[in-house]
């Protein structure tokens, strides 16, 4: 009887396996199609940067050749050495890094306590304050550039890196306060109260409990502020005069003017300008994932 039961049960056990195999085929096909579409979309986004890189390696004759070609006939790797040594791109890159990093630090130092206080305290005019913070995002630096320049002249800050740092921090501060306020508000108060019972103060609860959980919001604020300060152009063009105080966004367009057009240097500078941003995303990605994980655990 046991052998017969085994023989009867054996085919019954195999049938679900066949059904599972049949049900997996559409899933696999769907996965392949979605992967192919993802690679295609990614390729469409990468193509402009690839063309920029190839153009940066062309010779002047390749740039003026008609019809134009996508791939250079002669790979001019010396374009990067020439643009780095003889045009001041290295100094401009240093200025851009200093301004972007300093602006990000100043913005975070001001946005973190402001967002935390508005998220944890109910005070009169709180809604109006948050609305005012949101409304300030409507003003573009281009519309206020004349007033900004006059203010910098009055403060004797023209042609200084401090002027660029303060302006970039001021324009990015409202967004950082708003996004960090949302993250702090979503964290339960009970987590901080538990930290208070363990002997932690307000600052200890903020640094040990709230900030690790809200790390995705902090990372978003850092990335947004850094990229905005890195790409800022109109204020830097108006405020700075000395060549050693101009950021990369002001130096790069100078290669193509009414009387000269060094497209290979322009694209080489653009490729150099992308590198710090890519490094930022590579370094900060693990902190973003770590913050998400910490929030799910706690």
PDB file of C-alpha atoms in Angstrom:
ATOM      1  CA  UNK A   1       0.000   0.000   0.000  1.00  0.00           C
ATOM      2  CA  UNK A   2       2.831   2.355   0.818  1.00  0.00           C
ATOM      3  CA  UNK A   3       4.485   1.758  -2.572  1.00  0.00           C
ATOM      4  CA  UNK A   4       1.222   2.383  -4.381  1.00  0.00           C
ATOM      5  CA  UNK A   5       0.682   5.551  -2.404  1.00  0.00           C
ATOM      6  CA  UNK A   6       4.173   6.672  -3.246  1.00  0.00           C
ATOM      7  CA  UNK A   7       3.639   6.011  -6.944  1.00  0.00           C
ATOM      8  CA  UNK A   8       0.335   7.849  -6.842  1.00  0.00           C
ATOM      9  CA  UNK A   9       1.773  10.757  -4.923  1.00  0.00           C
ATOM     10  CA  UNK A  10       4.854  11.050  -7.098  1.00  0.00           C
ATOM     11  CA  UNK A  11       3.090  12.227 -10.254  1.00  0.00           C
ATOM     12  CA  UNK A  12       1.022  14.580  -8.128  1.00  0.00           C
ATOM     13  CA  UNK A  13       4.181  16.176  -6.838  1.00  0.00           C
ATOM     14  CA  UNK A  14       5.645  16.626 -10.287  1.00  0.00           C
ATOM     15  CA  UNK A  15       2.647  18.415 -11.753  1.00  0.00           C
ATOM     16  CA  UNK A  16       2.945  21.555  -9.588  1.00  0.00           C
ATOM     17  CA  UNK A  17       6.581  21.781 -10.616  1.00  0.00           C
ATOM     18  CA  UNK A  18       5.530  21.831 -14.280  1.00  0.00           C
ATOM     19  CA  UNK A  19       2.891  24.443 -13.552  1.00  0.00           C
ATOM     20  CA  UNK A  20       5.445  26.593 -11.748  1.00  0.00           C
ATOM     21  CA  UNK A  21       7.772  26.292 -14.713  1.00  0.00           C
ATOM     22  CA  UNK A  22       5.021  27.354 -17.075  1.00  0.00           C
ATOM     23  CA  UNK A  23       4.068  30.312 -14.876  1.00  0.00           C
ATOM     24  CA  UNK A  24       7.665  31.498 -14.704  1.00  0.00           C
ATOM     25  CA  UNK A  25       8.092  31.865 -18.462  1.00  0.00           C
ATOM     26  CA  UNK A  26       6.001  35.061 -18.839  1.00  0.00           C
ATOM     27  CA  UNK A  27       7.800  36.541 -15.835  1.00  0.00           C
ATOM     28  CA  UNK A  28      11.189  35.845 -17.390  1.00  0.00           C
ATOM     29  CA  UNK A  29      10.110  37.322 -20.719  1.00  0.00           C
ATOM     30  CA  UNK A  30       8.771  40.387 -18.967  1.00  0.00           C
ATOM     31  CA  UNK A  31      12.017  40.767 -17.045  1.00  0.00           C
ATOM     32  CA  UNK A  32      14.050  40.556 -20.242  1.00  0.00           C
ATOM     33  CA  UNK A  33      11.872  43.145 -21.953  1.00  0.00           C
ATOM     34  CA  UNK A  34      12.020  45.534 -19.011  1.00  0.00           C
ATOM     35  CA  UNK A  35      15.784  45.116 -18.798  1.00  0.00           C
ATOM     36  CA  UNK A  36      16.154  45.843 -22.506  1.00  0.00           C
ATOM     37  CA  UNK A  37      13.968  48.921 -22.232  1.00  0.00           C
ATOM     38  CA  UNK A  38      15.985  50.086 -19.222  1.00  0.00           C
ATOM     39  CA  UNK A  39      19.257  49.699 -21.090  1.00  0.00           C
ATOM     40  CA  UNK A  40      17.787  51.545 -24.079  1.00  0.00           C
ATOM     41  CA  UNK A  41      16.632  54.478 -21.936  1.00  0.00           C
ATOM     42  CA  UNK A  42      19.982  54.558 -20.158  1.00  0.00           C
ATOM     43  CA  UNK A  43      21.781  54.565 -23.495  1.00  0.00           C
ATOM     44  CA  UNK A  44      19.702  57.513 -24.682  1.00  0.00           C
ATOM     45  CA  UNK A  45      20.764  59.475 -21.595  1.00  0.00           C
ATOM     46  CA  UNK A  46      24.430  58.488 -21.959  1.00  0.00           C
ATOM     47  CA  UNK A  47      24.732  59.290 -25.685  1.00  0.00           C
ATOM     48  CA  UNK A  48      25.037  63.109 -25.268  1.00  0.00           C
ATOM     49  CA  UNK A  49      27.827  62.647 -22.726  1.00  0.00           C
ATOM     50  CA  UNK A  50      29.553  60.137 -24.988  1.00  0.00           C
ATOM     51  CA  UNK A  51      29.380  62.577 -27.880  1.00  0.00           C
ATOM     52  CA  UNK A  52      30.741  65.326 -25.639  1.00  0.00           C
ATOM     53  CA  UNK A  53      33.677  63.106 -24.678  1.00  0.00           C
ATOM     54  CA  UNK A  54      34.405  62.184 -28.313  1.00  0.00           C
ATOM     55  CA  UNK A  55      34.259  65.838 -29.385  1.00  0.00           C
ATOM     56  CA  UNK A  56      36.726  66.779 -26.654  1.00  0.00           C
ATOM     57  CA  UNK A  57      39.279  64.475 -28.323  1.00  0.00           C
ATOM     58  CA  UNK A  58      38.955  65.928 -31.831  1.00  0.00           C
ATOM     59  CA  UNK A  59      41.499  68.069 -33.619  1.00  0.00           C
ATOM     60  CA  UNK A  60      40.580  71.489 -35.068  1.00  0.00           C
ATOM     61  CA  UNK A  61      40.501  69.950 -38.544  1.00  0.00           C
ATOM     62  CA  UNK A  62      37.988  67.311 -37.415  1.00  0.00           C
ATOM     63  CA  UNK A  63      35.759  69.993 -35.946  1.00  0.00           C
ATOM     64  CA  UNK A  64      35.656  71.981 -39.194  1.00  0.00           C
ATOM     65  CA  UNK A  65      35.435  68.959 -41.481  1.00  0.00           C
ATOM     66  CA  UNK A  66      32.281  68.683 -43.591  1.00  0.00           C
ATOM     67  CA  UNK A  67      30.382  66.443 -43.269  1.00  0.00           C
ATOM     68  CA  UNK A  68      31.113  66.028 -39.585  1.00  0.00           C
ATOM     69  CA  UNK A  69      31.939  62.703 -37.977  1.00  0.00           C
ATOM     70  CA  UNK A  70      31.037  61.363 -34.568  1.00  0.00           C
ATOM     71  CA  UNK A  71      34.336  59.595 -33.941  1.00  0.00           C
ATOM     72  CA  UNK A  72      37.555  61.645 -34.255  1.00  0.00           C
ATOM     73  CA  UNK A  73      39.955  60.580 -37.002  1.00  0.00           C
ATOM     74  CA  UNK A  74      42.885  61.330 -34.691  1.00  0.00           C
ATOM     75  CA  UNK A  75      42.493  60.987 -30.923  1.00  0.00           C
ATOM     76  CA  UNK A  76      43.880  64.234 -29.511  1.00  0.00           C
ATOM     77  CA  UNK A  77      44.392  63.314 -25.849  1.00  0.00           C
ATOM     78  CA  UNK A  78      46.599  66.353 -25.394  1.00  0.00           C
ATOM     79  CA  UNK A  79      43.485  68.550 -25.404  1.00  0.00           C
ATOM     80  CA  UNK A  80      42.999  67.785 -21.720  1.00  0.00           C
ATOM     81  CA  UNK A  81      46.596  68.668 -20.868  1.00  0.00           C
ATOM     82  CA  UNK A  82      46.371  71.896 -22.874  1.00  0.00           C
ATOM     83  CA  UNK A  83      43.088  72.985 -21.323  1.00  0.00           C
ATOM     84  CA  UNK A  84      44.342  72.147 -17.824  1.00  0.00           C
ATOM     85  CA  UNK A  85      47.670  73.971 -18.047  1.00  0.00           C
ATOM     86  CA  UNK A  86      47.186  76.973 -20.279  1.00  0.00           C
ATOM     87  CA  UNK A  87      43.617  78.153 -19.681  1.00  0.00           C
ATOM     88  CA  UNK A  88      43.172  78.284 -15.907  1.00  0.00           C
ATOM     89  CA  UNK A  89      40.677  75.424 -15.759  1.00  0.00           C
ATOM     90  CA  UNK A  90      42.498  73.870 -12.819  1.00  0.00           C
ATOM     91  CA  UNK A  91      42.162  77.049 -10.747  1.00  0.00           C
ATOM     92  CA  UNK A  92      38.517  77.416 -11.792  1.00  0.00           C
ATOM     93  CA  UNK A  93      37.836  73.824 -10.748  1.00  0.00           C
ATOM     94  CA  UNK A  94      39.336  74.531  -7.322  1.00  0.00           C
ATOM     95  CA  UNK A  95      37.171  77.638  -6.940  1.00  0.00           C
ATOM     96  CA  UNK A  96      34.020  75.719  -7.903  1.00  0.00           C
ATOM     97  CA  UNK A  97      34.816  72.968  -5.394  1.00  0.00           C
ATOM     98  CA  UNK A  98      35.457  75.458  -2.599  1.00  0.00           C
ATOM     99  CA  UNK A  99      32.252  77.372  -3.292  1.00  0.00           C
ATOM    100  CA  UNK A 100      30.087  74.253  -3.680  1.00  0.00           C
ATOM    101  CA  UNK A 101      31.412  72.494  -0.567  1.00  0.00           C
ATOM    102  CA  UNK A 102      31.288  75.622   1.608  1.00  0.00           C
ATOM    103  CA  UNK A 103      27.785  76.514   0.410  1.00  0.00           C
ATOM    104  CA  UNK A 104      26.586  72.987   1.189  1.00  0.00           C
ATOM    105  CA  UNK A 105      28.037  73.094   4.702  1.00  0.00           C
ATOM    106  CA  UNK A 106      26.577  76.528   5.467  1.00  0.00           C
ATOM    107  CA  UNK A 107      23.177  75.465   4.144  1.00  0.00           C
ATOM    108  CA  UNK A 108      23.104  72.306   6.259  1.00  0.00           C
ATOM    109  CA  UNK A 109      24.247  74.111   9.395  1.00  0.00           C
ATOM    110  CA  UNK A 110      21.329  76.528   9.024  1.00  0.00           C
ATOM    111  CA  UNK A 111      18.702  74.139   7.623  1.00  0.00           C
ATOM    112  CA  UNK A 112      19.062  71.285  10.121  1.00  0.00           C
ATOM    113  CA  UNK A 113      18.191  73.230  13.313  1.00  0.00           C
ATOM    114  CA  UNK A 114      15.491  75.269  11.544  1.00  0.00           C
ATOM    115  CA  UNK A 115      13.795  72.179  10.088  1.00  0.00           C
ATOM    116  CA  UNK A 116      14.094  70.235  13.348  1.00  0.00           C
ATOM    117  CA  UNK A 117      12.623  73.067  15.428  1.00  0.00           C
ATOM    118  CA  UNK A 118       9.663  73.608  13.107  1.00  0.00           C
ATOM    119  CA  UNK A 119       8.982  69.873  13.015  1.00  0.00           C
ATOM    120  CA  UNK A 120       9.068  69.330  16.789  1.00  0.00           C
ATOM    121  CA  UNK A 121       7.517  72.578  18.081  1.00  0.00           C
ATOM    122  CA  UNK A 122       4.096  74.093  17.495  1.00  0.00           C
ATOM    123  CA  UNK A 123       4.382  77.870  17.666  1.00  0.00           C
ATOM    124  CA  UNK A 124       2.300  80.790  16.463  1.00  0.00           C
ATOM    125  CA  UNK A 125       3.015  81.636  12.837  1.00  0.00           C
ATOM    126  CA  UNK A 126       4.537  78.238  12.078  1.00  0.00           C
ATOM    127  CA  UNK A 127       2.408  77.709   8.981  1.00  0.00           C
ATOM    128  CA  UNK A 128       3.125  81.231   7.726  1.00  0.00           C
ATOM    129  CA  UNK A 129       6.840  80.685   8.244  1.00  0.00           C
ATOM    130  CA  UNK A 130       6.842  77.445   6.254  1.00  0.00           C
ATOM    131  CA  UNK A 131       4.778  79.097   3.512  1.00  0.00           C
ATOM    132  CA  UNK A 132       7.257  81.968   3.373  1.00  0.00           C
ATOM    133  CA  UNK A 133      10.097  79.462   3.069  1.00  0.00           C
ATOM    134  CA  UNK A 134       8.309  77.824   0.146  1.00  0.00           C
ATOM    135  CA  UNK A 135       7.496  81.145  -1.554  1.00  0.00           C
ATOM    136  CA  UNK A 136      11.146  82.218  -1.555  1.00  0.00           C
ATOM    137  CA  UNK A 137      11.837  79.376  -3.993  1.00  0.00           C
ATOM    138  CA  UNK A 138       9.903  81.333  -6.622  1.00  0.00           C
ATOM    139  CA  UNK A 139      12.611  83.994  -6.895  1.00  0.00           C
ATOM    140  CA  UNK A 140      15.378  83.182  -9.359  1.00  0.00           C
ATOM    141  CA  UNK A 141      18.896  84.599  -8.977  1.00  0.00           C
ATOM    142  CA  UNK A 142      18.642  86.075 -12.475  1.00  0.00           C
ATOM    143  CA  UNK A 143      15.748  88.334 -11.428  1.00  0.00           C
ATOM    144  CA  UNK A 144      17.598  89.511  -8.319  1.00  0.00           C
ATOM    145  CA  UNK A 145      21.101  89.817  -9.726  1.00  0.00           C
ATOM    146  CA  UNK A 146      21.113  93.638  -9.684  1.00  0.00           C
ATOM    147  CA  UNK A 147      20.024  93.791  -6.062  1.00  0.00           C
ATOM    148  CA  UNK A 148      22.530  91.086  -5.136  1.00  0.00           C
ATOM    149  CA  UNK A 149      25.352  93.011  -6.800  1.00  0.00           C
ATOM    150  CA  UNK A 150      24.443  96.263  -5.036  1.00  0.00           C
ATOM    151  CA  UNK A 151      24.284  94.450  -1.716  1.00  0.00           C
ATOM    152  CA  UNK A 152      27.713  92.902  -2.279  1.00  0.00           C
ATOM    153  CA  UNK A 153      29.114  96.331  -3.157  1.00  0.00           C
ATOM    154  CA  UNK A 154      27.681  97.747   0.059  1.00  0.00           C
ATOM    155  CA  UNK A 155      29.222  94.906   2.078  1.00  0.00           C
ATOM    156  CA  UNK A 156      32.538  95.175   0.181  1.00  0.00           C
ATOM    157  CA  UNK A 157      32.289  91.524  -0.891  1.00  0.00           C
ATOM    158  CA  UNK A 158      32.566  91.909  -4.653  1.00  0.00           C
ATOM    159  CA  UNK A 159      35.098  89.666  -6.345  1.00  0.00           C
ATOM    160  CA  UNK A 160      35.300  87.356  -3.321  1.00  0.00           C
ATOM    161  CA  UNK A 161      34.466  83.695  -2.820  1.00  0.00           C
ATOM    162  CA  UNK A 162      32.529  84.585   0.330  1.00  0.00           C
ATOM    163  CA  UNK A 163      29.965  86.410  -1.792  1.00  0.00           C
ATOM    164  CA  UNK A 164      29.377  83.320  -3.942  1.00  0.00           C
ATOM    165  CA  UNK A 165      29.142  81.090  -0.860  1.00  0.00           C
ATOM    166  CA  UNK A 166      26.585  83.319   0.870  1.00  0.00           C
ATOM    167  CA  UNK A 167      24.430  83.752  -2.236  1.00  0.00           C
ATOM    168  CA  UNK A 168      24.366  80.031  -3.045  1.00  0.00           C
ATOM    169  CA  UNK A 169      23.611  79.126   0.556  1.00  0.00           C
ATOM    170  CA  UNK A 170      20.799  81.679   0.726  1.00  0.00           C
ATOM    171  CA  UNK A 171      19.081  80.439  -2.427  1.00  0.00           C
ATOM    172  CA  UNK A 172      19.346  76.746  -1.480  1.00  0.00           C
ATOM    173  CA  UNK A 173      18.399  77.140   2.180  1.00  0.00           C
ATOM    174  CA  UNK A 174      14.571  77.269   1.695  1.00  0.00           C
ATOM    175  CA  UNK A 175      14.449  73.982  -0.227  1.00  0.00           C
ATOM    176  CA  UNK A 176      16.636  72.211   2.334  1.00  0.00           C
ATOM    177  CA  UNK A 177      14.519  73.491   5.250  1.00  0.00           C
ATOM    178  CA  UNK A 178      11.341  72.348   3.544  1.00  0.00           C
ATOM    179  CA  UNK A 179      12.521  68.840   2.655  1.00  0.00           C
ATOM    180  CA  UNK A 180      14.214  68.231   6.026  1.00  0.00           C
ATOM    181  CA  UNK A 181      11.103  69.487   7.822  1.00  0.00           C
ATOM    182  CA  UNK A 182       9.103  66.780   6.059  1.00  0.00           C
ATOM    183  CA  UNK A 183      11.556  64.047   7.060  1.00  0.00           C
ATOM    184  CA  UNK A 184      11.749  65.165  10.696  1.00  0.00           C
ATOM    185  CA  UNK A 185       7.949  65.372  10.914  1.00  0.00           C
ATOM    186  CA  UNK A 186       7.599  61.773   9.695  1.00  0.00           C
ATOM    187  CA  UNK A 187       9.794  60.404  12.522  1.00  0.00           C
ATOM    188  CA  UNK A 188       7.761  59.382  15.612  1.00  0.00           C
ATOM    189  CA  UNK A 189       8.417  61.347  18.768  1.00  0.00           C
ATOM    190  CA  UNK A 190       8.487  58.099  20.748  1.00  0.00           C
ATOM    191  CA  UNK A 191      11.946  57.287  19.368  1.00  0.00           C
ATOM    192  CA  UNK A 192      13.363  60.478  20.827  1.00  0.00           C
ATOM    193  CA  UNK A 193      11.469  59.970  24.099  1.00  0.00           C
ATOM    194  CA  UNK A 194      13.073  56.538  24.403  1.00  0.00           C
ATOM    195  CA  UNK A 195      16.460  58.177  23.915  1.00  0.00           C
ATOM    196  CA  UNK A 196      15.600  60.690  26.657  1.00  0.00           C
ATOM    197  CA  UNK A 197      14.845  57.804  29.032  1.00  0.00           C
ATOM    198  CA  UNK A 198      18.276  56.362  28.260  1.00  0.00           C
ATOM    199  CA  UNK A 199      19.901  59.609  29.352  1.00  0.00           C
ATOM    200  CA  UNK A 200      20.367  61.338  25.997  1.00  0.00           C
ATOM    201  CA  UNK A 201      19.721  65.049  25.709  1.00  0.00           C
ATOM    202  CA  UNK A 202      18.031  66.903  22.883  1.00  0.00           C
ATOM    203  CA  UNK A 203      21.264  67.133  20.879  1.00  0.00           C
ATOM    204  CA  UNK A 204      22.092  63.485  21.537  1.00  0.00           C
ATOM    205  CA  UNK A 205      18.648  62.352  20.400  1.00  0.00           C
ATOM    206  CA  UNK A 206      19.009  64.449  17.265  1.00  0.00           C
ATOM    207  CA  UNK A 207      22.440  63.120  16.309  1.00  0.00           C
ATOM    208  CA  UNK A 208      21.972  59.492  17.381  1.00  0.00           C
ATOM    209  CA  UNK A 209      18.338  58.819  16.518  1.00  0.00           C
ATOM    210  CA  UNK A 210      16.749  61.427  14.273  1.00  0.00           C
ATOM    211  CA  UNK A 211      19.584  62.148  11.877  1.00  0.00           C
ATOM    212  CA  UNK A 212      20.410  58.491  11.051  1.00  0.00           C
ATOM    213  CA  UNK A 213      16.757  57.823  10.247  1.00  0.00           C
ATOM    214  CA  UNK A 214      16.401  61.000   8.192  1.00  0.00           C
ATOM    215  CA  UNK A 215      19.650  60.410   6.323  1.00  0.00           C
ATOM    216  CA  UNK A 216      17.869  60.107   2.923  1.00  0.00           C
ATOM    217  CA  UNK A 217      16.561  63.644   3.394  1.00  0.00           C
ATOM    218  CA  UNK A 218      19.979  64.942   4.442  1.00  0.00           C
ATOM    219  CA  UNK A 219      21.565  63.274   1.418  1.00  0.00           C
ATOM    220  CA  UNK A 220      18.934  64.811  -0.855  1.00  0.00           C
ATOM    221  CA  UNK A 221      19.647  68.242   0.594  1.00  0.00           C
ATOM    222  CA  UNK A 222      23.399  67.756   0.154  1.00  0.00           C
ATOM    223  CA  UNK A 223      23.088  66.638  -3.467  1.00  0.00           C
ATOM    224  CA  UNK A 224      20.640  69.414  -4.374  1.00  0.00           C
ATOM    225  CA  UNK A 225      22.727  72.157  -2.749  1.00  0.00           C
ATOM    226  CA  UNK A 226      26.030  70.939  -4.153  1.00  0.00           C
ATOM    227  CA  UNK A 227      24.745  70.634  -7.724  1.00  0.00           C
ATOM    228  CA  UNK A 228      22.934  73.986  -7.567  1.00  0.00           C
ATOM    229  CA  UNK A 229      26.075  75.733  -6.300  1.00  0.00           C
ATOM    230  CA  UNK A 230      28.223  73.843  -8.803  1.00  0.00           C
ATOM    231  CA  UNK A 231      26.071  74.908 -11.750  1.00  0.00           C
ATOM    232  CA  UNK A 232      25.434  78.511 -10.689  1.00  0.00           C
ATOM    233  CA  UNK A 233      26.442  80.953 -13.428  1.00  0.00           C
ATOM    234  CA  UNK A 234      24.739  84.347 -13.486  1.00  0.00           C
ATOM    235  CA  UNK A 235      25.723  85.531  -9.991  1.00  0.00           C
ATOM    236  CA  UNK A 236      29.287  84.294 -10.395  1.00  0.00           C
ATOM    237  CA  UNK A 237      29.540  86.086 -13.741  1.00  0.00           C
ATOM    238  CA  UNK A 238      28.281  89.337 -12.199  1.00  0.00           C
ATOM    239  CA  UNK A 239      30.111  89.354  -8.881  1.00  0.00           C
ATOM    240  CA  UNK A 240      33.562  87.967  -9.803  1.00  0.00           C
ATOM    241  CA  UNK A 241      36.107  89.866 -11.883  1.00  0.00           C
ATOM    242  CA  UNK A 242      39.552  88.383 -11.195  1.00  0.00           C
ATOM    243  CA  UNK A 243      40.439  85.291 -13.282  1.00  0.00           C
ATOM    244  CA  UNK A 244      41.604  83.369 -10.197  1.00  0.00           C
ATOM    245  CA  UNK A 245      38.190  83.822  -8.540  1.00  0.00           C
ATOM    246  CA  UNK A 246      35.971  82.714 -11.393  1.00  0.00           C
ATOM    247  CA  UNK A 247      34.335  79.280 -11.103  1.00  0.00           C
ATOM    248  CA  UNK A 248      34.272  76.666 -13.828  1.00  0.00           C
ATOM    249  CA  UNK A 249      30.848  77.706 -15.115  1.00  0.00           C
ATOM    250  CA  UNK A 250      32.215  81.165 -15.996  1.00  0.00           C
ATOM    251  CA  UNK A 251      35.511  79.963 -17.478  1.00  0.00           C
ATOM    252  CA  UNK A 252      34.033  77.267 -19.738  1.00  0.00           C
ATOM    253  CA  UNK A 253      32.000  79.555 -22.080  1.00  0.00           C
ATOM    254  CA  UNK A 254      35.075  81.742 -22.701  1.00  0.00           C
ATOM    255  CA  UNK A 255      36.448  79.158 -25.136  1.00  0.00           C
ATOM    256  CA  UNK A 256      33.738  79.983 -27.684  1.00  0.00           C
ATOM    257  CA  UNK A 257      33.409  83.707 -28.385  1.00  0.00           C
ATOM    258  CA  UNK A 258      32.816  85.988 -31.362  1.00  0.00           C
ATOM    259  CA  UNK A 259      36.455  85.831 -32.422  1.00  0.00           C
ATOM    260  CA  UNK A 260      37.479  82.282 -31.471  1.00  0.00           C
ATOM    261  CA  UNK A 261      35.853  78.876 -31.180  1.00  0.00           C
ATOM    262  CA  UNK A 262      37.818  76.160 -29.380  1.00  0.00           C
ATOM    263  CA  UNK A 263      35.091  73.566 -29.183  1.00  0.00           C
ATOM    264  CA  UNK A 264      37.491  70.814 -28.150  1.00  0.00           C
ATOM    265  CA  UNK A 265      38.523  72.815 -25.076  1.00  0.00           C
ATOM    266  CA  UNK A 266      34.915  73.627 -24.235  1.00  0.00           C
ATOM    267  CA  UNK A 267      33.886  69.976 -24.290  1.00  0.00           C
ATOM    268  CA  UNK A 268      37.021  68.899 -22.447  1.00  0.00           C
ATOM    269  CA  UNK A 269      36.166  71.387 -19.699  1.00  0.00           C
ATOM    270  CA  UNK A 270      32.607  70.067 -19.623  1.00  0.00           C
ATOM    271  CA  UNK A 271      33.866  66.511 -19.148  1.00  0.00           C
ATOM    272  CA  UNK A 272      36.127  67.678 -16.317  1.00  0.00           C
ATOM    273  CA  UNK A 273      33.175  69.470 -14.714  1.00  0.00           C
ATOM    274  CA  UNK A 274      31.140  66.252 -14.646  1.00  0.00           C
ATOM    275  CA  UNK A 275      33.746  64.240 -12.728  1.00  0.00           C
ATOM    276  CA  UNK A 276      33.231  65.791  -9.235  1.00  0.00           C
ATOM    277  CA  UNK A 277      29.466  65.341  -9.461  1.00  0.00           C
ATOM    278  CA  UNK A 278      29.846  61.682 -10.448  1.00  0.00           C
ATOM    279  CA  UNK A 279      32.265  61.136  -7.563  1.00  0.00           C
ATOM    280  CA  UNK A 280      29.765  62.763  -5.193  1.00  0.00           C
ATOM    281  CA  UNK A 281      27.013  60.352  -6.223  1.00  0.00           C
ATOM    282  CA  UNK A 282      29.329  57.335  -5.954  1.00  0.00           C
ATOM    283  CA  UNK A 283      30.496  58.311  -2.466  1.00  0.00           C
ATOM    284  CA  UNK A 284      27.123  59.372  -1.103  1.00  0.00           C
ATOM    285  CA  UNK A 285      25.079  56.460  -2.457  1.00  0.00           C
ATOM    286  CA  UNK A 286      26.032  54.106   0.373  1.00  0.00           C
ATOM    287  CA  UNK A 287      24.992  56.707   2.941  1.00  0.00           C
ATOM    288  CA  UNK A 288      21.610  56.993   1.244  1.00  0.00           C
ATOM    289  CA  UNK A 289      21.111  53.219   1.356  1.00  0.00           C
ATOM    290  CA  UNK A 290      22.365  53.110   4.950  1.00  0.00           C
ATOM    291  CA  UNK A 291      19.882  55.787   5.978  1.00  0.00           C
ATOM    292  CA  UNK A 292      17.010  53.890   4.404  1.00  0.00           C
ATOM    293  CA  UNK A 293      18.065  50.714   6.181  1.00  0.00           C
ATOM    294  CA  UNK A 294      18.410  52.457   9.538  1.00  0.00           C
ATOM    295  CA  UNK A 295      14.948  53.910   9.196  1.00  0.00           C
ATOM    296  CA  UNK A 296      13.416  50.515   8.436  1.00  0.00           C
ATOM    297  CA  UNK A 297      15.127  48.853  11.401  1.00  0.00           C
ATOM    298  CA  UNK A 298      14.275  51.488  13.954  1.00  0.00           C
TER     299      UNK A 298
END
